[in-house]
Structure formats: structure tokens, C-alpha cells
Coordinates of C-alpha atoms in Angstrom, one line a residue:
X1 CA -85.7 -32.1 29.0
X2 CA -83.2 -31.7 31.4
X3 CA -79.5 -30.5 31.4
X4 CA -78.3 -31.7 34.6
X5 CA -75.8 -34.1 32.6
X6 CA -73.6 -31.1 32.5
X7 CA -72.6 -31.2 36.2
X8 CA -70.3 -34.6 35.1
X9 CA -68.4 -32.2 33.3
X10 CA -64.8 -30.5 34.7
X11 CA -64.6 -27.9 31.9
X12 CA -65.5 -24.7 32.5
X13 CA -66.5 -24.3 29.3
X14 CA -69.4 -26.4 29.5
X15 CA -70.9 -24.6 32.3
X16 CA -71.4 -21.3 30.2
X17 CA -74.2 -20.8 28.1
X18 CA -71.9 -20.9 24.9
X19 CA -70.0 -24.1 25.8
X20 CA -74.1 -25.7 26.7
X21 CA -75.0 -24.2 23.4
X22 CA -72.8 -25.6 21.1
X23 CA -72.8 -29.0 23.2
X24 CA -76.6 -29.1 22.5
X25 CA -76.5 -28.1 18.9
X26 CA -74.0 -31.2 18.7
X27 CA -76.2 -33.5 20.2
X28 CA -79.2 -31.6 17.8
X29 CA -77.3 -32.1 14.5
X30 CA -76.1 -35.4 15.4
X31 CA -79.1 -37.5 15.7
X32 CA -80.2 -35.3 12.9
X33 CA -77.6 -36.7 10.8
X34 CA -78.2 -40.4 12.2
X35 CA -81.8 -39.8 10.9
X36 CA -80.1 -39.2 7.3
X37 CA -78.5 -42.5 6.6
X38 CA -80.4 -45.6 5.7
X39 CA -80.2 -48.9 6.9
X40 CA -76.8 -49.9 7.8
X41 CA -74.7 -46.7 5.8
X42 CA -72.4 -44.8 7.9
X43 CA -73.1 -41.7 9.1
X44 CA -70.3 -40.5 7.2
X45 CA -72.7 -40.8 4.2
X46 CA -74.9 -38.2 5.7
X47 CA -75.9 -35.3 4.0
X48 CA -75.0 -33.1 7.0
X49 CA -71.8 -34.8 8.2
X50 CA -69.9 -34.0 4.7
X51 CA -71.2 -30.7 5.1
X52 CA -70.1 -30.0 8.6
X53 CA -66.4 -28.9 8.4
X54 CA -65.3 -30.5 11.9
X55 CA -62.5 -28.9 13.8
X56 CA -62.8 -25.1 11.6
X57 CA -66.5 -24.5 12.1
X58 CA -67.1 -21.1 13.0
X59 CA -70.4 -19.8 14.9
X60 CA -71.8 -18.3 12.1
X61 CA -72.2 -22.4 10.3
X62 CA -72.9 -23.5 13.5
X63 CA -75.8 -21.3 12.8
X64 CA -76.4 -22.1 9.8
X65 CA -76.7 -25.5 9.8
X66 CA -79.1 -24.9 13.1
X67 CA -81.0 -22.9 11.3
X68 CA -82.1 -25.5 8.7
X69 CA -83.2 -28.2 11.8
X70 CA -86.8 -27.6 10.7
X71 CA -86.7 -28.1 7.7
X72 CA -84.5 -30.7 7.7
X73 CA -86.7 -32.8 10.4
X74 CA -89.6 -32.3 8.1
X75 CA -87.6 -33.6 4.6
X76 CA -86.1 -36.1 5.8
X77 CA -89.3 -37.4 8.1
X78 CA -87.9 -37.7 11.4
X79 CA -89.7 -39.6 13.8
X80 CA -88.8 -37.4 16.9
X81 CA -88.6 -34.0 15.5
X82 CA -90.6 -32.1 18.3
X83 CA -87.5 -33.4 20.2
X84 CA -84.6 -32.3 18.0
X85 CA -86.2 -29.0 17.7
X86 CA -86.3 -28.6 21.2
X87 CA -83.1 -29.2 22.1
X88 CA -82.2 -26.8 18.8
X89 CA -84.4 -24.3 20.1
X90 CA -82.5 -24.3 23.6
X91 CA -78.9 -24.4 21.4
X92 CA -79.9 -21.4 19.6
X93 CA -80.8 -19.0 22.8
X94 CA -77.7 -20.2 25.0
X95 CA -75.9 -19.2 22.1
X96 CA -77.7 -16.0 21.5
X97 CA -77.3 -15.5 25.1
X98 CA -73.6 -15.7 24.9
X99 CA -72.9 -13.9 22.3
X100 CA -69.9 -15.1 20.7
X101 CA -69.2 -14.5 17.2
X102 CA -66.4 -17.9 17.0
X103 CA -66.1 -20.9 18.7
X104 CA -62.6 -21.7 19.0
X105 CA -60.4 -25.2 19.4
X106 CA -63.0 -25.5 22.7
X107 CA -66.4 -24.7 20.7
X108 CA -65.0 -27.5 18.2
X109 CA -63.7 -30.2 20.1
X110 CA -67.1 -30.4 22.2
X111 CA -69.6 -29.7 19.4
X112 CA -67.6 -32.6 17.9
X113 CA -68.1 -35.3 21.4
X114 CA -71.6 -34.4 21.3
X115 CA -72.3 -34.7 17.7
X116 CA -70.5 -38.3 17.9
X117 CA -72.2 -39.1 21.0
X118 CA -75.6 -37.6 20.5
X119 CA -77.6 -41.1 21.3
X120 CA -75.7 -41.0 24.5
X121 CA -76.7 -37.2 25.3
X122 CA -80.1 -37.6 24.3
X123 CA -81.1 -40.2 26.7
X124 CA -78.9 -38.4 29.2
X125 CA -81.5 -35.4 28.9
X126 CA -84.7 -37.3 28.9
X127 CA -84.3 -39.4 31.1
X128 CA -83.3 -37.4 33.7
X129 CA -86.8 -35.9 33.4
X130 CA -88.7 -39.3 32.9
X131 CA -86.8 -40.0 36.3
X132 CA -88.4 -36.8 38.1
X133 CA -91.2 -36.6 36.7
X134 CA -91.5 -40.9 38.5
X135 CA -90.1 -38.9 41.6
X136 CA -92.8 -36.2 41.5
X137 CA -95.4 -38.9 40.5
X138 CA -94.8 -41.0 43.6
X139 CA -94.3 -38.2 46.0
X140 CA -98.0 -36.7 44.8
X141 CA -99.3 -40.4 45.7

């Protein structure tokens, strides 16, 4: 997993270990909730989405609702959830690192982009590391 994907981004708030945090967790709790739905339903029919209250969530449910990832990966079966619980895993100690206790109109608004754009994020993340480990690969040949 790699976070290089960041460096697109003007906003200094992305480029502290909050902003990457909650970005993450967005991304985490997004394809989490993509996972919920069945078939065709919305993901407005997720479990998690009606419980995410978008534009007021404070730090402490950002929390929360990472702290459930686990068991949430394991209920509902998801296929990749070594993967969601890494990127939760790096979510939780950039936030921890930061410190904050409240995330604010910027915490929301980009929690929010990357909760709503997780399949774009995700493949943002691994593939820039499919593409170095190629690099590395053809460089030890």
C-alpha cells in the first residue's frame, strides 16, 4: 500500500497525518459499506452509511465506527478484508498521531470524497505498489 496519491492534493490538510487519517478511514469505511449492499441496492441501503451522520461526525464516531472494521469485515464476509483492515490500521495511528479530538468542516468534507470515492482510492493505493514492486522486479533482472 502506498500513499503517494496524496501529492495530487493542494490542501494542506491532506498532507497532515489528521487530514491522511480521516481520508483513509473514508476510503476504509466506504468499500466497507459497498461490501454491505447486495446486488444492485444503493449504498444508501447500507447498514453503515445510515449510521454515518455525514457533515457533523466528530472524531470520537470516526472512531467508533473504525473501531468496528473487524468485526464488521468478518460479519458481513468481505472478500478483501486483510486489505480494509490495513488501510484502517494506518487510519487509526495517523489519527492517533495527530491527536485531534474533532474534525471540523475540513475533517468532514474529505472523509466524505473518500468515502464516496473509495473504489477510486483503493486502486490509487495499490497500484501504485503493484507498479514498484514491477519497477523493482525488472530492475533486480
Amino acid at each position: 500500500m502506498t500513499l503517494g496519491f496524496f501529492e495530487e492534493f493542494q490542501d494542506p490538510y491532506l498532507h497532515s497525518p489528521e487530514g491522511q487519517g480521516v481520508f483513509l478511514a473514508g476510503v476504509c469505511l466506504g468499500q466497507l459499506a459497498f461490501r454491505q449492499v447486495q446486488d444492485n441496492a444503493k449504498i444508501e441501503d447500507s447498514p453503515l452509511f445510515k449510521r454515518i451522520n455525514f457533515g457533523k461526525m466528530t472524531m470520537r464516531d470516526l472512531q467508533r465506527h473504525l473501531s468496528r472494521v473487524p468485526e464488521l469485515t468478518r460479519a458481513y464476509r468481505v472478500g478483501n478484508a486483510a486489505t480494509l483492515e490495513m488501510i484502517m490500521t494506518k487510519a487509526g495511528a495517523l489519527i492517533l498521531q495527530a491527536g485531534s479530538k474533532e474534525m471540523g468542516v475540513k475533517g468532514n468534507f474529505a472523509f466524505t470524497i473518500a468515502f464516496m470515492n473509495s473504489f477510486e482510492y483503493i486502486k490509487k493505493m495499490f497500484k501504485d505498489a503493484n507498479d514498484d514492486k514491477e519497477e523493482k522486479d525488472v530492475q533486480e533482472s
